[in-house]
Amino acid sequence: MTTSLDDAIHPIEASAVMALLPTRPRLLAIGEPTHGVDTVLDLRNEVFRHLVEHEGYRTITVESSCLMGLVVDDYITSTAGTFDDVMEQGFSHGWGKCPGNRDLVRWMREYNDGRPAPEMLHFAGFDGPMEMQSAPSPRDALTSLHAYLAEWIDPGRLPVGAEALSRLLGANERWQNPNAMMDPSQSIGQSAEALNLRILADDLVSLLDMHVPNLLAVSSWDAVDRARMYGRTAVGLLRYHHAMADASPARMERLCGLRDSMMAENLLALAGRAPTLAHAHNSHLQRQLSSMQLWDGPIEWWSAGALVSSELEEEYAFIPTVLGTIRDHGVDVPPSATVEGLLYSVGRDRFVVDARKLTADFEPRESEWFGYAPMDPAHVREHAALLFIRDTL
């Protein structure tokens, strides 16, 4: 190991991470190059614990449905529900089955035990409530926003009644048609009902914003924040369904961009309330333009991290995780000319890297497994820090 590499490597501690950042960020995000690897989640949990205990971060958010995340937050702050039910109902994409996520929720609840409300940790999902193959009805978000407003505002001021809103939404199955992802003609996102709902959702969000002073007086900041999240989600889902019905060549690019835009709005809202730690795939948190190769060619869009960074500037920090091997998926020892290969040669299991001191010219690493995205050598030194794990289990 060269002297410069000696100088670049640090133990995984909160102080070592923070020392590499230009300032203490309001939003500190740690990324992963693949999903569902427990070694990666275990490291994330350790780093997050250090940052909570020593740096005062009070919200942890992950790449999971913002609506489902409310179940987890209720559990860790008020012990509502049972652990197994919370893990099933509080995470999207099946993430509640991951041991690392289960350990995180257990620890957050233990941390909150006996603490006064202002000192408690909060959990949130920051992803929109959509899956790869479909998006749900906006019913849950829209009716929850409507119910909150109807409770605290004169119902005569609402642009629509609850029954009329329910009729416009119709059956959830109409929205969740999995064939609509590949066939725009099967989406109802540009139907007369959907277009009317977009106007009503905008009106309800506007009504919420206009009455914030009174809503804070009669309910709470947490209730207003939750209502705003319902509003963002309803509007975002209706935009997403509208784009699903679009047959133009820009359709998939717009869908990816809309999802990351929803992520960015949620991240900014969370960071606006308290210092926040975030975890997601590197591609959602990076500052660079995101890209994907699809069946009809490449697409590009700005990630949530790029959108958040343009708003928060140095108050946003992103630390990618870099992996040496994922042997159960055929990702073996990396070539020595790659950034992964150089870090693998150190021989340590895991460490923090000052990426700006990695002065070599790296070659790109190729992976036959589609589920893993190696570090782009062109952007290595744009990061203040990297987390490295030599071998996953």
Coordinates of N, CA and C in Angstrom, one line a residue, residues 83-263:
F83 N -44.0 -6.0 16.0 CA -42.8 -5.9 15.2 C -43.0 -6.6 13.8
D84 N -43.5 -7.8 13.8 CA -43.6 -8.5 12.5 C -44.6 -7.8 11.6
D85 N -45.7 -7.4 12.1 CA -46.6 -6.6 11.3 C -46.1 -5.4 10.7
V86 N -45.3 -4.7 11.6 CA -44.7 -3.4 11.1 C -43.7 -3.6 10.0
M87 N -42.9 -4.7 10.1 CA -41.9 -5.0 9.1 C -42.5 -5.4 7.8
E88 N -43.7 -6.0 7.9 CA -44.4 -6.4 6.6 C -45.1 -5.2 6.0
Q89 N -45.8 -4.4 6.9 CA -46.6 -3.3 6.4 C -45.9 -1.9 6.2
G90 N -44.7 -1.9 6.8 CA -44.0 -0.6 6.9 C -42.9 -0.4 5.8
F91 N -42.6 -1.4 5.0 CA -41.6 -1.3 4.0 C -42.2 -1.7 2.6
S92 N -41.8 -1.0 1.6 CA -42.2 -1.5 0.2 C -41.0 -2.3 -0.4
H93 N -41.2 -2.9 -1.6 CA -40.2 -3.6 -2.3 C -39.7 -4.9 -1.6
G94 N -40.4 -5.3 -0.5 CA -40.0 -6.5 0.3 C -38.8 -6.2 1.2
W95 N -38.5 -4.9 1.4 CA -37.3 -4.6 2.2 C -37.5 -5.0 3.7
G96 N -38.7 -5.1 4.1 CA -39.0 -5.5 5.5 C -38.4 -6.9 5.9
K97 N -38.2 -7.7 4.9 CA -37.6 -9.0 5.2 C -36.1 -9.1 5.4
C98 N -35.4 -8.0 5.1 CA -34.0 -7.9 5.2 C -33.6 -7.9 6.6
P99 N -32.7 -8.7 7.1 CA -32.3 -8.7 8.5 C -31.7 -7.3 8.9
G100 N -31.0 -6.7 8.0 CA -30.4 -5.4 8.3 C -31.5 -4.3 8.6
N101 N -32.6 -4.4 7.9 CA -33.7 -3.4 8.1 C -34.4 -3.8 9.4
R102 N -34.5 -5.0 9.7 CA -35.2 -5.4 10.9 C -34.3 -5.0 12.1
D103 N -33.0 -5.1 12.0 CA -32.1 -4.7 13.1 C -32.2 -3.2 13.3
L104 N -32.3 -2.5 12.2 CA -32.4 -1.0 12.3 C -33.7 -0.6 13.0
V105 N -34.8 -1.2 12.7 CA -36.0 -0.8 13.4 C -36.0 -1.2 14.9
R106 N -35.5 -2.4 15.2 CA -35.3 -2.8 16.6 C -34.5 -1.7 17.4
W107 N -33.4 -1.3 16.8 CA -32.5 -0.4 17.5 C -33.1 1.0 17.6
M108 N -33.8 1.4 16.6 CA -34.5 2.7 16.7 C -35.5 2.7 17.8
R109 N -36.3 1.6 17.9 CA -37.3 1.6 19.0 C -36.6 1.5 20.4
E110 N -35.5 0.8 20.5 CA -34.8 0.7 21.8 C -34.2 2.1 22.1
Y111 N -33.7 2.8 21.1 CA -33.1 4.1 21.4 C -34.2 5.1 21.9
N112 N -35.4 5.0 21.4 CA -36.5 5.9 21.8 C -37.1 5.5 23.1
D113 N -36.8 4.3 23.6 CA -37.5 3.9 24.9 C -37.1 4.8 26.0
G114 N -38.1 5.4 26.6 CA -37.9 6.3 27.8 C -37.5 7.7 27.5
R115 N -37.3 8.0 26.2 CA -36.9 9.4 25.8 C -38.1 10.3 25.6
P116 N -37.9 11.6 26.0 CA -39.0 12.5 25.7 C -39.2 12.7 24.2
A117 N -40.4 13.1 23.8 CA -40.7 13.2 22.4 C -39.7 14.1 21.6
P118 N -39.3 15.2 22.1 CA -38.3 16.0 21.3 C -37.0 15.4 21.0
E119 N -36.6 14.4 21.8 CA -35.3 13.7 21.6 C -35.4 12.4 20.8
M120 N -36.7 12.0 20.4 CA -36.8 10.7 19.8 C -36.3 10.7 18.3
L121 N -35.9 9.6 17.9 CA -35.6 9.3 16.5 C -36.9 9.1 15.7
H122 N -36.9 9.6 14.4 CA -38.0 9.3 13.6 C -37.5 8.6 12.3
F123 N -38.4 7.8 11.8 CA -38.2 7.0 10.6 C -39.1 7.5 9.5
A124 N -38.6 7.4 8.3 CA -39.4 7.7 7.1 C -39.0 7.0 5.9
G125 N -39.9 6.7 5.0 CA -39.6 6.3 3.6 C -39.6 7.5 2.8
F126 N -38.7 7.6 1.8 CA -38.7 8.8 1.0 C -39.0 8.5 -0.5
D127 N -39.3 7.2 -0.8 CA -39.6 6.8 -2.2 C -41.1 7.1 -2.4
G128 N -41.5 7.3 -3.6 CA -42.9 7.3 -3.9 C -43.5 5.9 -3.8
P129 N -44.8 5.7 -3.6 CA -45.3 4.4 -3.4 C -45.6 3.6 -4.7
M130 N -44.5 3.5 -5.5 CA -44.7 2.8 -6.8 C -43.7 1.6 -6.8
E131 N -44.0 0.6 -7.6 CA -43.2 -0.5 -7.8 C -42.6 -0.5 -9.3
M132 N -41.7 -1.4 -9.6 CA -41.1 -1.4 -10.9 C -42.2 -1.5 -12.0
Q133 N -43.2 -2.4 -11.8 CA -44.1 -2.7 -12.8 C -45.5 -2.0 -12.8
S134 N -45.7 -1.2 -11.7 CA -47.0 -0.6 -11.6 C -46.9 0.6 -10.6
A135 N -48.0 1.4 -10.6 CA -48.1 2.4 -9.6 C -49.5 2.3 -9.0
P136 N -49.7 2.5 -7.7 CA -51.0 2.4 -7.1 C -52.0 3.5 -7.4
S137 N -53.2 3.3 -7.0 CA -54.1 4.4 -7.0 C -53.7 5.5 -6.0
P138 N -54.0 6.8 -6.4 CA -53.7 7.9 -5.4 C -54.7 8.0 -4.3
R139 N -55.6 7.0 -4.2 CA -56.7 7.0 -3.2 C -56.2 7.2 -1.8
D140 N -55.2 6.4 -1.3 CA -54.8 6.5 0.1 C -54.3 7.9 0.4
A141 N -53.4 8.4 -0.4 CA -52.8 9.8 -0.2 C -53.9 10.9 -0.3
L142 N -54.7 10.8 -1.3 CA -55.7 11.9 -1.6 C -56.8 11.9 -0.5
T143 N -57.3 10.7 -0.2 CA -58.4 10.7 0.8 C -57.9 11.0 2.2
S144 N -56.6 10.7 2.5 CA -56.0 11.0 3.8 C -55.9 12.5 3.9
L145 N -55.4 13.2 2.9 CA -55.3 14.6 2.8 C -56.7 15.3 3.0
H146 N -57.6 14.8 2.3 CA -59.0 15.3 2.3 C -59.6 15.1 3.7
A147 N -59.4 14.0 4.4 CA -59.9 13.7 5.7 C -59.3 14.7 6.7
Y148 N -58.0 15.0 6.6 CA -57.3 15.9 7.5 C -57.9 17.3 7.4
L149 N -58.1 17.7 6.1 CA -58.6 19.1 5.9 C -60.1 19.2 6.4
A150 N -60.8 18.1 6.1 CA -62.3 18.2 6.5 C -62.4 18.2 8.1
E151 N -61.4 17.7 8.8 CA -61.5 17.7 10.2 C -61.3 19.0 10.8
W152 N -60.4 19.9 10.2 CA -60.0 21.1 10.8 C -60.4 22.4 10.0
I153 N -61.0 22.2 8.8 CA -61.4 23.4 8.0 C -62.9 23.2 7.7
D154 N -63.6 24.3 7.6 CA -65.0 24.3 7.3 C -65.2 23.5 6.0
P155 N -65.9 22.4 6.0 CA -66.1 21.5 4.8 C -66.6 22.3 3.6
G156 N -67.3 23.4 3.8 CA -67.7 24.2 2.7 C -66.6 24.8 1.9
R157 N -65.4 24.9 2.4 CA -64.2 25.4 1.7 C -63.6 24.4 0.9
L158 N -63.8 23.1 1.1 CA -63.2 22.1 0.3 C -63.8 22.0 -1.1
P159 N -62.9 21.8 -2.1 CA -63.4 21.8 -3.5 C -64.2 20.6 -3.9
V160 N -64.2 19.5 -3.0 CA -65.0 18.3 -3.4 C -65.3 17.6 -2.0
G161 N -66.4 16.9 -2.0 CA -66.8 16.1 -0.9 C -66.1 14.7 -0.9
A162 N -66.2 14.1 0.2 CA -65.5 12.7 0.3 C -66.1 11.7 -0.6
E163 N -67.5 11.7 -0.7 CA -68.1 10.7 -1.6 C -67.8 11.0 -3.0
A164 N -67.9 12.2 -3.5 CA -67.6 12.6 -4.9 C -66.1 12.2 -5.2
L165 N -65.2 12.5 -4.2 CA -63.8 12.2 -4.5 C -63.6 10.6 -4.6
S166 N -64.3 9.9 -3.8 CA -64.2 8.4 -3.9 C -64.7 7.9 -5.2
R167 N -65.8 8.5 -5.7 CA -66.4 8.1 -7.0 C -65.4 8.4 -8.1
L168 N -64.8 9.5 -8.1 CA -63.8 9.8 -9.1 C -62.6 8.9 -9.1
L169 N -62.2 8.5 -7.9 CA -61.0 7.6 -7.8 C -61.4 6.2 -8.3
G170 N -62.6 5.8 -8.1 CA -63.0 4.5 -8.6 C -62.3 3.3 -8.0
A171 N -62.3 2.1 -8.6 CA -61.7 0.9 -8.1 C -60.2 1.1 -8.2
N172 N -59.5 0.6 -7.2 CA -58.0 0.7 -7.2 C -57.4 -0.1 -8.3
E173 N -58.1 -1.2 -8.7 CA -57.5 -2.1 -9.8 C -57.4 -1.4 -11.1
R174 N -58.2 -0.3 -11.4 CA -58.1 0.4 -12.6 C -56.7 1.1 -12.7
W175 N -56.2 1.6 -11.6 CA -54.9 2.3 -11.5 C -53.8 1.3 -11.6
Q176 N -53.9 0.1 -11.0 CA -52.8 -0.8 -10.8 C -52.6 -1.8 -11.9
N177 N -53.2 -1.6 -13.0 CA -53.0 -2.5 -14.1 C -51.6 -2.7 -14.5
P178 N -51.0 -3.8 -14.3 CA -49.5 -4.0 -14.6 C -49.2 -3.9 -16.1
N179 N -50.2 -4.1 -17.0 CA -49.9 -4.0 -18.4 C -49.7 -2.5 -18.8
A180 N -50.1 -1.6 -18.0 CA -50.0 -0.2 -18.4 C -48.5 0.3 -18.4
M181 N -47.6 -0.4 -17.7 CA -46.2 0.0 -17.8 C -45.6 -0.1 -19.2
M182 N -46.0 -1.2 -19.9 CA -45.5 -1.4 -21.2 C -46.4 -0.9 -22.3
D183 N -47.7 -0.7 -22.0 CA -48.7 -0.3 -23.0 C -49.4 0.9 -22.5
P184 N -49.0 2.1 -23.0 CA -49.7 3.3 -22.5 C -51.2 3.4 -22.7
S185 N -51.6 2.7 -23.7 CA -53.1 2.7 -24.0 C -53.9 2.1 -22.9
Q186 N -53.3 1.3 -22.0 CA -54.0 0.6 -20.9 C -53.9 1.4 -19.6
S187 N -53.3 2.6 -19.6 CA -53.3 3.4 -18.4 C -54.5 4.3 -18.4
I188 N -55.0 4.6 -17.2 CA -56.2 5.6 -17.1 C -55.7 6.9 -16.7
G189 N -54.3 7.1 -16.8 CA -53.7 8.4 -16.3 C -54.1 9.6 -17.0
Q190 N -54.7 9.5 -18.2 CA -55.1 10.7 -18.9 C -56.6 10.7 -19.2
S191 N -57.4 9.9 -18.4 CA -58.8 9.8 -18.5 C -59.4 11.1 -17.9
A192 N -60.7 11.4 -18.2 CA -61.3 12.6 -17.7 C -61.3 12.6 -16.2
E193 N -61.5 11.4 -15.6 CA -61.5 11.3 -14.1 C -60.1 11.7 -13.5
A194 N -59.1 11.2 -14.2 CA -57.7 11.4 -13.7 C -57.3 12.9 -13.8
L195 N -57.7 13.5 -15.0 CA -57.4 14.9 -15.2 C -58.2 15.8 -14.1
N196 N -59.4 15.4 -13.8 CA -60.2 16.1 -12.8 C -59.5 16.0 -11.4
L197 N -59.0 14.8 -11.1 CA -58.4 14.5 -9.9 C -57.1 15.3 -9.7
R198 N -56.4 15.5 -10.8 CA -55.1 16.3 -10.7 C -55.5 17.8 -10.3
I199 N -56.6 18.3 -10.8 CA -57.0 19.7 -10.5 C -57.4 19.7 -9.0
L200 N -58.2 18.7 -8.6 CA -58.6 18.6 -7.2 C -57.5 18.5 -6.2
A201 N -56.5 17.6 -6.6 CA -55.4 17.4 -5.7 C -54.6 18.7 -5.5
D202 N -54.4 19.5 -6.6 CA -53.8 20.8 -6.6 C -54.5 21.7 -5.7
D203 N -55.9 21.7 -5.8 CA -56.7 22.6 -5.0 C -56.6 22.2 -3.5
L204 N -56.6 21.0 -3.2 CA -56.5 20.6 -1.8 C -55.1 20.9 -1.2
V205 N -54.1 20.7 -1.9 CA -52.7 21.1 -1.5 C -52.7 22.7 -1.3
S206 N -53.3 23.4 -2.2 CA -53.3 24.9 -2.0 C -54.1 25.3 -0.8
L207 N -55.2 24.6 -0.6 CA -56.0 24.9 0.6 C -55.2 24.6 1.9
L208 N -54.5 23.5 1.9 CA -53.6 23.2 3.1 C -52.6 24.3 3.3
D209 N -52.0 24.8 2.3 CA -50.9 25.8 2.4 C -51.5 27.1 2.9
M210 N -52.7 27.4 2.4 CA -53.3 28.7 2.8 C -53.8 28.7 4.3
H211 N -54.0 27.6 4.9 CA -54.5 27.5 6.2 C -53.5 27.0 7.3
V212 N -52.2 27.0 6.9 CA -51.2 26.4 7.8 C -51.2 27.1 9.2
P213 N -51.3 28.5 9.3 CA -51.3 29.1 10.6 C -52.4 28.5 11.6
N214 N -53.6 28.4 11.0 CA -54.7 27.8 11.9 C -54.5 26.3 12.1
L215 N -54.0 25.6 11.1 CA -53.8 24.2 11.3 C -52.8 23.9 12.4
L216 N -51.8 24.7 12.4 CA -50.7 24.5 13.5 C -51.3 24.8 14.8
A217 N -52.3 25.7 14.9 CA -52.9 26.0 16.2 C -53.8 25.0 16.7
V218 N -54.5 24.3 15.8 CA -55.5 23.3 16.2 C -55.0 21.9 16.1
S219 N -54.0 21.6 15.4 CA -53.4 20.3 15.4 C -52.0 20.3 15.8
S220 N -51.0 20.1 14.9 CA -49.6 20.1 15.3 C -48.7 20.1 14.0
W221 N -47.4 20.4 14.3 CA -46.5 20.4 13.1 C -46.4 19.1 12.5
D222 N -46.4 18.0 13.3 CA -46.3 16.7 12.8 C -47.5 16.3 11.9
A223 N -48.7 16.8 12.3 CA -49.9 16.5 11.5 C -49.9 17.3 10.2
V224 N -49.4 18.5 10.3 CA -49.3 19.3 9.1 C -48.3 18.7 8.1
D225 N -47.1 18.3 8.7 CA -46.1 17.7 7.8 C -46.7 16.4 7.2
R226 N -47.4 15.6 7.9 CA -48.0 14.4 7.4 C -49.0 14.7 6.2
A227 N -49.8 15.7 6.5 CA -50.7 16.1 5.4 C -50.0 16.6 4.2
R228 N -48.9 17.4 4.4 CA -48.2 17.8 3.2 C -47.6 16.6 2.4
M229 N -47.1 15.6 3.2 CA -46.6 14.4 2.5 C -47.7 13.7 1.7
Y230 N -48.9 13.7 2.3 CA -50.1 13.1 1.5 C -50.3 13.9 0.2
G231 N -50.2 15.2 0.4 CA -50.4 16.1 -0.8 C -49.4 15.9 -1.9
R232 N -48.1 15.8 -1.5 CA -47.0 15.6 -2.4 C -47.2 14.3 -3.1
T233 N -47.6 13.3 -2.4 CA -47.7 11.9 -2.9 C -48.9 11.8 -3.9
A234 N -50.0 12.4 -3.5 CA -51.2 12.4 -4.4 C -50.9 13.1 -5.7
V235 N -50.3 14.3 -5.7 CA -49.9 15.0 -6.9 C -48.9 14.2 -7.7
G236 N -47.9 13.7 -7.0 CA -46.8 12.9 -7.7 C -47.4 11.7 -8.4
L237 N -48.3 11.0 -7.7 CA -48.8 9.8 -8.3 C -49.7 10.1 -9.5
L238 N -50.5 11.2 -9.5 CA -51.3 11.6 -10.6 C -50.4 12.0 -11.8
R239 N -49.3 12.7 -11.5 CA -48.4 13.0 -12.6 C -47.8 11.8 -13.2
Y240 N -47.5 10.8 -12.3 CA -46.9 9.6 -12.8 C -47.8 8.8 -13.7
H241 N -49.1 8.7 -13.2 CA -50.1 8.0 -14.1 C -50.3 8.7 -15.4
H242 N -50.3 10.0 -15.3 CA -50.5 10.8 -16.6 C -49.3 10.4 -17.6
A243 N -48.1 10.3 -17.0 CA -46.9 10.0 -17.9 C -47.0 8.6 -18.4
M244 N -47.6 7.7 -17.6 CA -47.7 6.3 -18.0 C -48.6 6.2 -19.2
A245 N -49.6 7.1 -19.4 CA -50.5 7.1 -20.5 C -49.9 7.8 -21.7
D246 N -48.7 8.3 -21.6 CA -48.1 9.0 -22.7 C -47.3 8.1 -23.6
A247 N -47.6 8.1 -24.9 CA -47.0 7.2 -25.9 C -45.8 7.8 -26.6
S248 N -45.3 9.0 -26.1 CA -44.2 9.6 -26.8 C -42.9 9.0 -26.4
P249 N -41.8 9.2 -27.2 CA -40.5 8.6 -26.9 C -39.9 9.0 -25.6
A250 N -40.4 10.1 -25.0 CA -39.9 10.6 -23.7 C -40.5 10.0 -22.5
R251 N -41.4 9.0 -22.7 CA -42.2 8.4 -21.7 C -41.4 7.8 -20.5
M252 N -40.5 6.9 -20.8 CA -39.8 6.2 -19.7 C -38.8 7.2 -19.0
E253 N -38.2 8.1 -19.8 CA -37.4 9.1 -19.2 C -38.1 10.0 -18.2
R254 N -39.4 10.3 -18.6 CA -40.2 11.1 -17.7 C -40.6 10.4 -16.5
L255 N -40.9 9.1 -16.6 CA -41.3 8.3 -15.5 C -40.2 8.2 -14.4
C256 N -39.0 7.9 -14.9 CA -37.8 7.8 -14.0 C -37.6 9.2 -13.3
G257 N -37.7 10.3 -14.1 CA -37.5 11.6 -13.6 C -38.5 12.0 -12.5
L258 N -39.8 11.6 -12.8 CA -40.9 11.9 -11.8 C -40.7 11.1 -10.5
R259 N -40.2 9.9 -10.6 CA -40.0 9.1 -9.3 C -38.9 9.8 -8.5
D260 N -37.8 10.2 -9.1 CA -36.7 10.8 -8.4 C -37.1 12.2 -7.9
S261 N -37.9 12.9 -8.7 CA -38.4 14.2 -8.2 C -39.3 14.0 -6.9
M262 N -40.1 13.0 -6.9 CA -40.9 12.7 -5.6 C -39.9 12.4 -4.5
M263 N -38.9 11.6 -4.7 CA -37.9 11.3 -3.7 C -37.2 12.6 -3.2

